[in-house]
Amino acid sequence: MLPRTQCGDFRVMHIGQTVRLNGWVQTNRDHGGVTFLDVRDRSGLVQIVVHPDTPEIHKLAHAMRQQDVIEVVGEVIARSDATVNGSIPTGEIEVKASDIVVLNSSETPPFLVEDDCDTSEQIRLEYRYLDLRRPKMQKFMELRHRVTHAARNYLDSQKFLEIETPILNKSTPEGARDYLVPSRVYPGSFYALPQSPQIFKQLLMVAGMDRYYQIARCFRDEDLRADRQPEFTQVDLELSFVDQEDVMAVAEGLLRAMFDAGVGIRLPEEFPRITYNDAMARYGLDRPDVRFGLEHVDVTELMKKVEFKVFREPADNGGLIKVMRVPNGGEQLSRKQIDDYTKFVSIYGARGLAWIKVNDLSDLPGGLQSPIVKFLPEDVLSELLHACGAANGDILFFGAGDTKIVNDALGHLRVKLGHDLNLIAENDHRFVWVVDFPMFAWNEDEKRPEALHHPFTAPREDELHKLESDPLNICSQAYDLVWNGTEIGGGSIRIHSPEVQSRVFKTLGISDEEANEKFGFLVKALKYGAPPHGGLAFGLDRVLALMAGVDSIRDVIAFPKTQKAADPMSEAPGEVSEEQLKELGLRKRRILQES
C-alpha cells in the first residue's frame, strides 16, 4: 500500500507521482460534469478532481457530503494557469483521483466546519470535536504544542527536572475553594484537587531536586467569572539557592523560547522592573499597560488648599486625589463621551468624574472649561496645570475619594482611553516585572492581615524586623510579570526558615494548632535543612490566548468548560447513582431554591 501523504504537503515537486491521502470532505463542486472535492486534514487542504471517464468513482464523488471521511488514490497534476489558487499552499496542483473509498459517512453537521462559522459558542462547545476540525482551532492546538514543547526544551537545557506532583491532595483552603474528592477507603474523608503544586514543589527543594518544572494541571472552584476555567494549566518551576533576580532571569529566558517558537517574536534580553508602589502611583493598577502614557499625578497635598468639598474632604481624611492628563483630549472628546466615561468609572465605585478642558493656558481661569473651575483658586489651577504638564487642547480627568476606588476607577479609565483613542501601536509587546509587593493586605471582615500572595512568600530581609510591629508596611519578595496590561505569571522567594514561617503564620492569625493541621508536613520539612528557594508559574492558557490574539482562553483549550463551569459536550457535571454515593458514605440532601 502507498504511504499516506498529508493533504497540505502536496507541492509542484510531487507532480507525476501517484499518492494516497485521507481526510474530510470540505466542499463538493460540479463544474460541467467534472467533480471537484476539497479534502482537508490537519495539515491543510488539497483539491481532488474526478472526471466522468471513471463512472463509478465519479458517481461516488458526486454523492459526497461535507465531513465524509475518505481515502483517495490518484496522480498529482498541475493546475492550469487560470485555476491556480494562490491563497492556499497547495494551490498550484490537484490530485486526479483513480480510486476513492468512503471510510465513514457524516451526518449533516450542526454548523459549517470552517473558520467563518457564526454559530454560538454554546453549540461549538457541545460539538467541540467538530469545532476543533476548523483550521483556526487546529492552528491554536498546534500553537499550544509548539509553546509547551519549547518550554520543555528550554527548561531541560537549564538542567531542570520535570517531576509530577500529586493530584489527590489534602485540602488547605487558603484562597479559592478546593474541588473535593470523597474517599471510599476512608469514609468521611476527602481529597482536594490541587489549586497549584505550591507546597509539593517546595518539598522537592527540601529534597534536593534543585530545579523542578511541571506543565501542571490546576483546579480552583472559583466564583463564576467571564474568562476563568475551573481547570487550567501552569508552566510551573522552582529553584534552589537563588534570589529574586535569578528566578526572573530564568523566567525571561523561558518566555523568549516560548514566544520564538510560538509566534516568532523576539523578546528583549531583559524586561524592565517597576515597584508595586510606583505602578499604583503612575497607573492605578498593579498590572500596568506600559505601551502608552496617560500617567497619573497625585495632587492630594495640593487639594488641601481648596474649599471644594469633593477634593478637600478626601485630602484631609486619608483619601487620594489624582489627575490624568489626556493630550488633545479636549479637542477629541465630546460631552457625551465624557458622560459615558463618568458612567464607566461608576462600575469601580467612583461617584463621579471631574474634568477640565484646557483651551488657553495664557488665560486663567477663563481659558479653562469645566463645572469645577469656579471652585479652584487661580494659584491652585496654575500649580495643577504645571504638575501634570498640561497643554492647550488637553483634558484633565480627576479621581477623588477612597484610595482603592480612585486607583481602580482612574486605572481602568486609563486603559479604556488608551484603546478608544488608538494610543496603542499594533504588534507592540511590552513586558514589565512588578516587584516589592506588600506582604499583607488588611482583611476588613476578619480584622486581621492576610497574605497578598500566599503565606509561604518571604518578606524582604531588610524589613523582617517589622513583621510583628508594622506588618502592613512590609514588602515581600514577590514578583509578577505583566504583558500589555495582563498578568501572565508570578512567583516569589519562599520562606525557608521554620522560625520565620511560624512568625508569618502568627501575623496572619493562624495558631500553631491550625498551622500544624493545614501545613504541618511543610513546616516539619523546613526543619530539616531547607535551602533558600523560589519559583514562579505562568498561566499557559492565558499566554496562549494572548499569543493567538483571541479574547477567550477557551479557544486555546481543547475541551474547556463554559463560564458556568459546565461541559455541554459531555454534560459534566452530572448525577451519580445512589450505589456510588453509598460506597462513598454519602447521601443527597435536597437544597431548597428560593423562588
XYZ file of C-alpha atoms in Angstrom:
595
model
C 0.000 0.000 0.000
C 1.151 3.520 -0.775
C 2.218 5.520 2.294
C -0.191 8.251 3.283
C 0.695 11.827 2.321
C -0.972 14.603 4.296
C -3.262 16.880 2.320
C -1.354 20.083 2.987
C 2.031 18.653 1.974
C 1.499 18.472 -1.808
C 3.564 20.826 -3.976
C 4.714 21.109 -7.599
C 7.627 18.718 -6.954
C 5.054 15.938 -6.463
C 3.623 16.330 -9.989
C 3.500 12.964 -11.739
C 3.543 10.958 -8.502
C 0.800 8.526 -7.528
C -0.248 9.283 -3.947
C -2.659 8.215 -1.217
C -4.341 10.720 1.093
C -7.004 10.646 3.794
C -9.215 13.417 5.083
C -12.605 15.044 5.425
C -14.605 16.427 2.501
C -14.800 20.182 2.896
C -16.683 21.073 -0.328
C -18.120 19.266 -3.321
C -18.492 21.168 -6.630
C -19.719 20.074 -10.051
C -18.281 22.042 -12.982
C -19.770 20.816 -16.248
C -19.654 17.148 -15.284
C -16.218 17.294 -13.640
C -16.463 16.957 -9.848
C -14.065 18.798 -7.560
C -13.632 17.818 -3.921
C -11.736 19.906 -1.391
C -10.325 17.445 1.127
C -8.806 18.578 4.396
C -6.792 17.078 7.201
C -4.778 18.741 9.967
C -2.006 19.755 7.585
C -4.222 21.669 5.159
C -6.448 21.313 2.110
C -5.982 19.878 -1.381
C -8.284 19.789 -4.403
C -9.320 16.420 -5.848
C -10.575 16.266 -9.430
C -12.782 13.402 -10.658
C -13.587 13.089 -14.378
C -16.664 11.382 -15.863
C -14.406 8.886 -17.685
C -14.270 6.939 -14.403
C -18.058 6.490 -13.959
C -18.118 4.599 -10.659
C -15.669 6.925 -8.944
C -17.370 9.960 -10.465
C -20.781 8.818 -9.194
C -19.356 8.234 -5.718
C -17.611 11.618 -5.653
C -20.722 13.391 -6.889
C -22.664 11.973 -3.900
C -20.087 13.045 -1.291
C -21.284 15.232 1.568
C -19.415 17.630 3.791
C -17.344 15.932 6.500
C -17.456 12.464 4.916
C -14.172 10.687 5.691
C -12.489 9.375 2.568
C -9.352 7.848 1.144
C -8.142 8.968 -2.274
C -5.542 7.420 -4.565
C -4.540 9.441 -7.593
C -1.920 11.290 -9.609
C -0.659 14.745 -8.658
C -1.116 17.037 -11.663
C -0.542 20.724 -12.314
C -3.467 23.093 -12.345
C -3.954 25.237 -15.420
C -2.734 28.817 -15.103
C -6.338 30.009 -14.962
C -7.213 27.789 -11.989
C -4.136 28.283 -9.779
C -5.282 29.238 -6.246
C -2.653 31.481 -4.666
C -4.490 31.630 -1.338
C -3.560 28.076 -0.298
C -0.133 26.357 -0.234
C -1.373 23.509 -2.470
C -2.939 25.901 -4.966
C -0.642 25.042 -7.910
C -1.570 21.351 -8.020
C -4.528 18.987 -7.723
C -4.931 15.228 -7.406
C -6.652 13.386 -10.248
C -8.451 10.551 -8.474
C -8.133 6.979 -9.716
C -9.811 5.475 -6.641
C -11.928 6.794 -3.758
C -13.058 4.862 -0.693
C -15.585 6.204 1.793
C -14.145 5.334 5.208
C -17.081 6.816 7.092
C -20.017 8.974 6.132
C -21.114 12.008 8.136
C -24.464 13.343 9.135
C -25.125 16.985 8.308
C -23.074 18.974 10.852
C -24.940 21.415 13.119
C -22.740 24.246 11.780
C -20.314 24.816 8.925
C -16.941 23.343 9.853
C -14.945 26.315 8.607
C -13.286 29.351 10.136
C -16.078 31.775 9.313
C -18.834 29.941 11.176
C -21.156 32.247 13.095
C -22.740 29.704 15.421
C -22.930 30.341 19.157
C -20.149 29.290 21.482
C -22.603 27.034 23.330
C -23.197 24.981 20.171
C -19.499 24.988 19.334
C -18.713 23.585 22.788
C -21.500 20.991 22.555
C -19.932 19.723 19.320
C -16.353 20.544 20.290
C -14.936 17.668 18.215
C -16.367 19.390 15.119
C -15.284 22.830 16.262
C -11.730 21.524 16.638
C -11.741 20.446 12.975
C -11.817 24.081 11.910
C -8.384 25.169 10.605
C -8.198 28.080 13.034
C -8.792 25.845 16.035
C -6.253 23.313 14.811
C -3.705 26.109 14.487
C -4.409 27.044 18.121
C -3.732 23.454 19.214
C -0.522 23.431 17.147
C 0.474 26.703 18.824
C -0.120 25.109 22.212
C 2.054 22.158 21.249
C 4.908 24.328 19.943
C 4.920 26.561 23.013
C 4.850 23.726 25.573
C 7.491 21.839 23.582
C 9.731 24.928 23.559
C 9.182 25.397 27.297
C 10.282 21.834 27.976
C 13.312 22.127 25.720
C 14.425 25.379 27.356
C 13.977 24.111 30.902
C 15.754 20.862 30.024
C 18.674 22.949 28.736
C 18.766 24.751 32.083
C 19.066 21.428 33.974
C 15.523 21.384 35.343
C 13.856 18.070 36.193
C 10.263 17.505 35.079
C 8.548 15.979 38.116
C 4.854 15.274 38.601
C 3.233 16.236 41.882
C 0.082 14.650 43.343
C -3.406 15.415 42.039
C -5.126 13.995 45.124
C -4.040 16.249 47.987
C -5.137 17.367 51.403
C -7.385 20.421 51.455
C -5.562 23.600 52.525
C -8.137 26.336 51.900
C -6.041 29.490 51.582
C -7.626 31.302 48.634
C -10.149 29.899 46.185
C -12.326 26.957 47.188
C -10.948 23.479 46.636
C -12.583 20.830 44.497
C -13.164 17.979 46.949
C -12.994 14.249 46.146
C -14.596 11.871 48.675
C -12.542 8.854 49.728
C -14.196 5.424 49.578
C -11.412 3.825 51.632
C -11.594 6.477 54.375
C -15.321 7.237 54.760
C -15.997 10.838 55.717
C -12.586 11.987 54.495
C -11.845 13.949 51.350
C -9.005 14.633 48.985
C -8.675 18.022 47.300
C -7.588 18.673 43.734
C -4.536 20.981 43.672
C -5.003 24.717 43.202
C -1.280 24.727 42.431
C 1.695 22.443 43.167
C 2.999 25.059 45.631
C 3.687 23.012 48.743
C 4.961 19.953 46.891
C 7.399 21.909 44.751
C 8.800 23.473 47.920
C 9.175 19.984 49.368
C 11.078 18.988 46.236
C 13.549 21.776 47.009
C 13.939 20.443 50.549
C 14.524 17.034 48.907
C 17.496 18.444 46.993
C 15.973 18.325 43.493
C 17.413 21.815 42.969
C 15.482 22.717 39.784
C 11.943 21.444 39.176
C 9.369 22.139 36.493
C 5.983 20.794 35.505
C 3.310 21.559 32.930
C 0.826 21.356 35.771
C -2.935 20.917 35.779
C -4.564 23.010 38.497
C -8.126 23.262 39.808
C -9.989 26.093 41.514
C -13.647 26.175 42.457
C -13.921 29.922 41.922
C -16.979 32.106 41.662
C -18.071 32.407 38.054
C -16.060 34.926 36.032
C -16.008 35.741 32.374
C -12.714 34.156 31.366
C -11.704 31.736 34.095
C -11.651 27.960 33.941
C -12.191 25.527 36.823
C -9.218 23.535 35.490
C -6.258 25.215 33.865
C -2.584 24.700 33.064
C 0.531 26.310 34.540
C 4.150 26.222 33.459
C 5.410 25.770 36.989
C 9.007 25.967 38.215
C 11.024 26.148 41.422
C 14.760 26.662 42.023
C 17.089 26.335 44.999
C 19.903 28.670 46.106
C 18.537 31.627 44.161
C 17.400 35.171 44.725
C 14.635 37.118 43.026
C 16.816 38.218 40.090
C 17.897 34.624 39.391
C 14.290 33.438 39.098
C 13.293 36.359 36.889
C 16.262 35.740 34.577
C 15.233 32.104 34.075
C 11.621 33.156 33.516
C 12.674 35.698 30.882
C 14.695 33.064 29.040
C 11.748 30.700 29.188
C 9.391 33.296 27.740
C 11.832 34.173 24.971
C 11.914 30.500 23.952
C 8.116 30.194 24.109
C 7.499 33.339 22.042
C 10.116 32.485 19.463
C 8.636 29.020 18.912
C 5.013 30.103 19.224
C 4.707 33.305 17.209
C 8.223 34.113 16.010
C 8.557 37.214 18.185
C 11.995 38.055 19.552
C 11.683 39.411 23.059
C 14.236 41.768 24.658
C 17.146 40.361 26.629
C 15.882 41.931 29.856
C 12.478 43.137 30.961
C 12.112 46.409 32.910
C 11.151 46.417 36.602
C 8.685 48.665 38.389
C 7.781 48.621 42.066
C 4.234 47.971 43.156
C 4.003 51.436 44.718
C 5.276 53.086 41.542
C 2.817 51.120 39.400
C -0.100 52.139 41.591
C 1.005 55.785 41.686
C 1.547 56.129 37.923
C -1.035 53.752 36.502
C -3.545 52.956 39.259
C -3.223 49.195 38.665
C -0.638 46.612 39.678
C -0.675 45.185 36.137
C 0.184 48.321 34.154
C -0.059 48.503 30.381
C 3.099 50.478 29.595
C 2.526 50.765 25.839
C 1.164 54.298 26.188
C 1.268 57.275 28.554
C -1.706 58.850 30.382
C 0.154 58.502 33.668
C -1.474 59.710 36.881
C -0.280 62.576 39.061
C -1.021 62.669 42.795
C -2.387 66.114 43.747
C -3.691 65.230 47.209
C -1.489 67.731 49.045
C -2.335 70.485 46.584
C -6.051 69.989 47.128
C -5.706 70.642 50.850
C -5.572 74.309 49.820
C -9.080 74.396 48.326
C -12.540 74.660 49.867
C -14.116 72.463 47.177
C -15.648 69.680 49.274
C -15.268 66.919 46.679
C -11.481 67.377 46.783
C -10.879 68.792 50.262
C -12.586 66.041 52.270
C -10.563 63.089 50.904
C -7.393 65.226 51.017
C -7.884 65.876 54.742
C -9.055 62.378 55.643
C -6.505 59.981 54.228
C -8.012 59.709 50.760
C -6.454 60.244 47.363
C -6.848 62.840 44.608
C -5.278 62.078 41.238
C -5.311 63.794 37.870
C -4.773 62.175 34.474
C -3.884 64.371 31.501
C -5.161 63.249 28.103
C -3.157 65.060 25.392
C -5.504 66.667 22.827
C -8.403 65.032 24.634
C -10.229 68.323 24.966
C -10.406 68.516 21.181
C -11.202 64.839 20.614
C -13.810 64.050 23.280
C -17.396 65.254 23.144
C -19.535 65.961 26.185
C -21.448 62.737 25.525
C -18.215 60.755 25.578
C -17.247 62.407 28.862
C -20.653 61.451 30.281
C -20.096 57.874 29.077
C -16.735 57.790 30.864
C -18.455 59.035 34.010
C -20.789 56.034 33.836
C -17.807 53.781 33.176
C -15.896 54.779 36.339
C -19.036 54.209 38.412
C -18.513 50.476 37.781
C -15.477 50.746 40.057
C -17.255 52.676 42.806
C -16.458 56.244 41.718
C -19.268 58.716 42.455
C -18.374 60.929 39.525
C -15.649 62.064 37.165
C -14.469 65.658 37.413
C -12.777 67.116 34.342
C -11.189 70.292 32.984
C -10.701 71.133 29.312
C -7.605 73.253 28.683
C -8.436 75.766 25.947
C -5.946 78.582 26.643
C -3.207 78.311 29.259
C -2.446 82.042 28.984
C -5.895 82.933 30.328
C -6.630 81.624 33.832
C -9.264 80.760 34.725
C -11.066 81.923 31.569
C -9.147 79.576 29.282
C -10.363 76.531 31.207
C -13.727 74.869 30.631
C -15.273 72.838 33.442
C -18.038 72.934 36.065
C -15.381 72.762 38.818
C -13.061 75.611 37.719
C -15.014 78.169 39.745
C -14.223 76.217 42.940
C -10.440 76.251 42.437
C -8.305 79.361 43.161
C -6.121 80.626 40.344
C -2.856 79.759 42.132
C -4.078 76.167 42.650
C -5.068 75.933 38.986
C -1.641 77.167 37.972
C 0.139 74.610 40.178
C -2.178 71.854 38.969
C -1.560 72.568 35.293
C 2.191 72.728 35.870
C 2.222 69.474 37.880
C 0.606 67.461 35.109
C 2.320 69.224 32.190
C -0.941 70.440 30.637
C -1.015 71.976 27.157
C -3.716 73.670 25.107
C -6.226 71.150 23.780
C -5.776 68.705 26.666
C -8.429 67.395 29.024
C -7.752 66.537 32.666
C -9.701 63.794 34.434
C -9.802 63.642 38.247
C -10.355 60.859 40.738
C -11.050 61.756 44.370
C -12.015 59.662 47.375
C -11.028 56.290 48.812
C -7.568 55.288 47.590
C -8.610 51.902 46.205
C -11.633 53.297 44.385
C -9.636 56.162 42.869
C -6.894 53.824 41.647
C -9.369 51.275 40.264
C -11.532 53.865 38.522
C -8.773 56.016 37.057
C -6.596 52.996 36.271
C -9.305 51.277 34.233
C -10.311 54.585 32.628
C -6.707 54.992 31.501
C -6.790 51.582 29.783
C -10.130 52.337 28.121
C -8.880 55.681 26.827
C -5.732 54.026 25.509
C -7.886 51.767 23.335
C -10.580 54.324 22.472
C -8.056 56.935 21.334
C -5.898 54.417 19.433
C -2.831 55.128 21.555
C -1.571 51.536 21.287
C 0.549 50.539 18.308
C -0.124 47.199 16.639
C 2.291 44.368 17.401
C 3.760 46.290 20.322
C 4.699 43.794 23.037
C 5.741 45.285 26.371
C 6.707 43.240 29.386
C 7.304 44.619 32.844
C 8.066 42.993 36.180
C 6.145 44.379 39.140
C 8.205 43.887 42.315
C 8.145 44.818 46.002
C 4.510 43.916 46.567
C 3.107 44.460 50.053
C 3.456 41.335 52.153
C -0.026 41.666 53.630
C -3.380 43.306 52.968
C -5.949 44.160 55.607
C -8.972 41.848 55.788
C -11.711 44.209 56.908
C -14.228 41.418 57.589
C -11.903 39.398 59.820
C -9.960 42.418 61.172
C -6.574 40.867 60.518
C -3.777 40.921 57.947
C -3.983 38.384 55.119
C -1.287 37.244 52.707
C -1.406 39.234 49.481
C 0.088 36.284 47.559
C 0.283 33.192 49.780
C 1.570 32.550 53.315
C 4.831 30.979 52.102
C 6.113 34.173 50.424
C 9.235 35.563 52.076
C 9.357 39.154 53.349
C 12.173 41.391 52.244
C 15.057 40.642 54.559
C 15.676 44.297 55.402
C 12.070 44.621 56.614
C 11.760 41.382 58.560
C 12.062 43.277 61.846
C 8.656 44.914 61.204
C 6.810 41.597 60.926
C 5.050 41.894 64.273
C 5.118 45.661 64.806
C 4.164 47.008 61.364
C 3.113 44.132 59.073
C 1.061 46.239 56.642
C 4.182 48.189 55.672
C 6.388 45.224 54.844
C 7.330 44.429 51.244
C 7.533 40.818 50.135
C 9.956 39.166 47.750
C 7.155 38.598 45.243
C 7.154 39.455 41.549
C 4.510 39.422 38.815
C 5.155 39.559 35.082
C 2.766 41.750 33.101
C 2.364 41.640 29.329
C 0.495 44.558 27.749
C -1.571 45.089 30.876
C -2.297 41.412 31.605
C -0.624 39.494 34.403
C 0.666 36.278 32.836
C 2.627 34.865 35.732
C 4.101 35.467 39.109
C 6.018 33.989 41.949
C 8.185 34.725 44.944
C 11.148 33.786 47.032
C 9.776 31.374 49.637
C 10.257 31.250 53.368
C 12.844 28.569 54.123
C 13.270 29.284 57.837
C 10.790 27.461 60.136
C 11.063 30.318 62.627
C 10.142 32.962 60.046
C 7.313 30.773 58.723
C 5.934 30.453 62.236
C 6.099 34.247 62.722
C 4.235 34.814 59.447
C 1.525 32.352 60.468
C 1.086 34.193 63.756
C 0.855 37.550 61.952
C -1.904 36.030 59.798
C -3.765 34.932 62.917
C -3.024 31.254 62.282
C -2.396 29.420 65.542
C 0.255 26.712 65.934
C -2.507 24.107 66.023
C -4.146 25.415 62.847
C -0.787 25.731 61.080
C 0.042 22.144 62.003
C -3.376 20.958 60.819
C -3.149 22.712 57.427
C 0.556 22.833 56.653
C 2.199 20.528 59.202
C 4.155 18.440 56.712
C 5.672 21.566 55.108
C 6.559 23.156 58.451
C 8.162 19.879 59.536
C 10.162 19.696 56.310
C 11.555 23.210 56.804
C 13.254 21.951 59.983
C 15.435 19.508 58.028
C 17.781 21.755 56.088
C 15.517 23.586 53.662
C 17.604 25.566 51.151
C 16.780 29.128 50.130
C 14.425 28.732 47.181
C 11.937 30.498 44.966
C 9.833 29.953 41.916
C 7.223 31.127 39.511
C 4.294 29.925 37.407
C 2.993 31.166 34.074
C -0.676 30.760 33.218
C -0.215 28.804 29.993
C -3.803 29.230 28.765
C -3.676 32.993 29.221
C -0.299 33.290 27.491
C -1.557 31.236 24.543
C -4.750 33.283 24.207
C -2.710 36.472 24.051
C -0.306 34.947 21.534
C -3.230 33.805 19.381
C -4.929 37.201 19.616
C -8.210 35.780 20.938
C -10.361 37.209 23.695
C -11.177 33.913 25.406
C -8.833 31.307 26.845
C -11.480 28.734 25.875
C -10.281 28.986 22.277
C -6.826 27.638 23.148
C -8.026 24.768 25.376
C -9.065 21.579 23.615
C -12.053 20.802 25.841
C -12.874 23.817 28.012
C -15.777 24.460 30.329
C -18.339 27.243 29.895
C -18.487 30.365 32.038
C -20.736 28.321 34.351
C -18.078 25.595 34.758
C -20.081 23.088 32.689
C -19.220 20.970 29.651
C -22.095 20.947 27.115
C -20.439 18.100 25.191
C -20.049 15.520 27.974
C -22.772 17.119 30.127
C -20.428 17.380 33.108
C -21.019 17.831 35.969
C -23.603 15.056 36.148
C -25.602 12.958 38.546
C -24.150 9.793 40.075
C -26.035 6.713 41.179
C -27.242 6.019 44.702
C -24.942 2.970 44.713
C -21.890 5.151 44.045
C -22.886 7.551 46.796
C -23.490 4.680 49.218
C -19.999 3.298 48.546
C -18.587 6.711 49.441
C -20.690 7.032 52.588
C -22.588 9.988 51.111
C -26.217 10.796 50.544
C -28.022 13.560 48.741
C -29.675 16.371 50.621
C -32.396 18.363 48.965
C -31.365 22.001 48.583
C -34.332 24.327 48.583
C -34.102 27.022 45.936
C -35.506 30.429 46.716
C -38.326 31.248 44.332
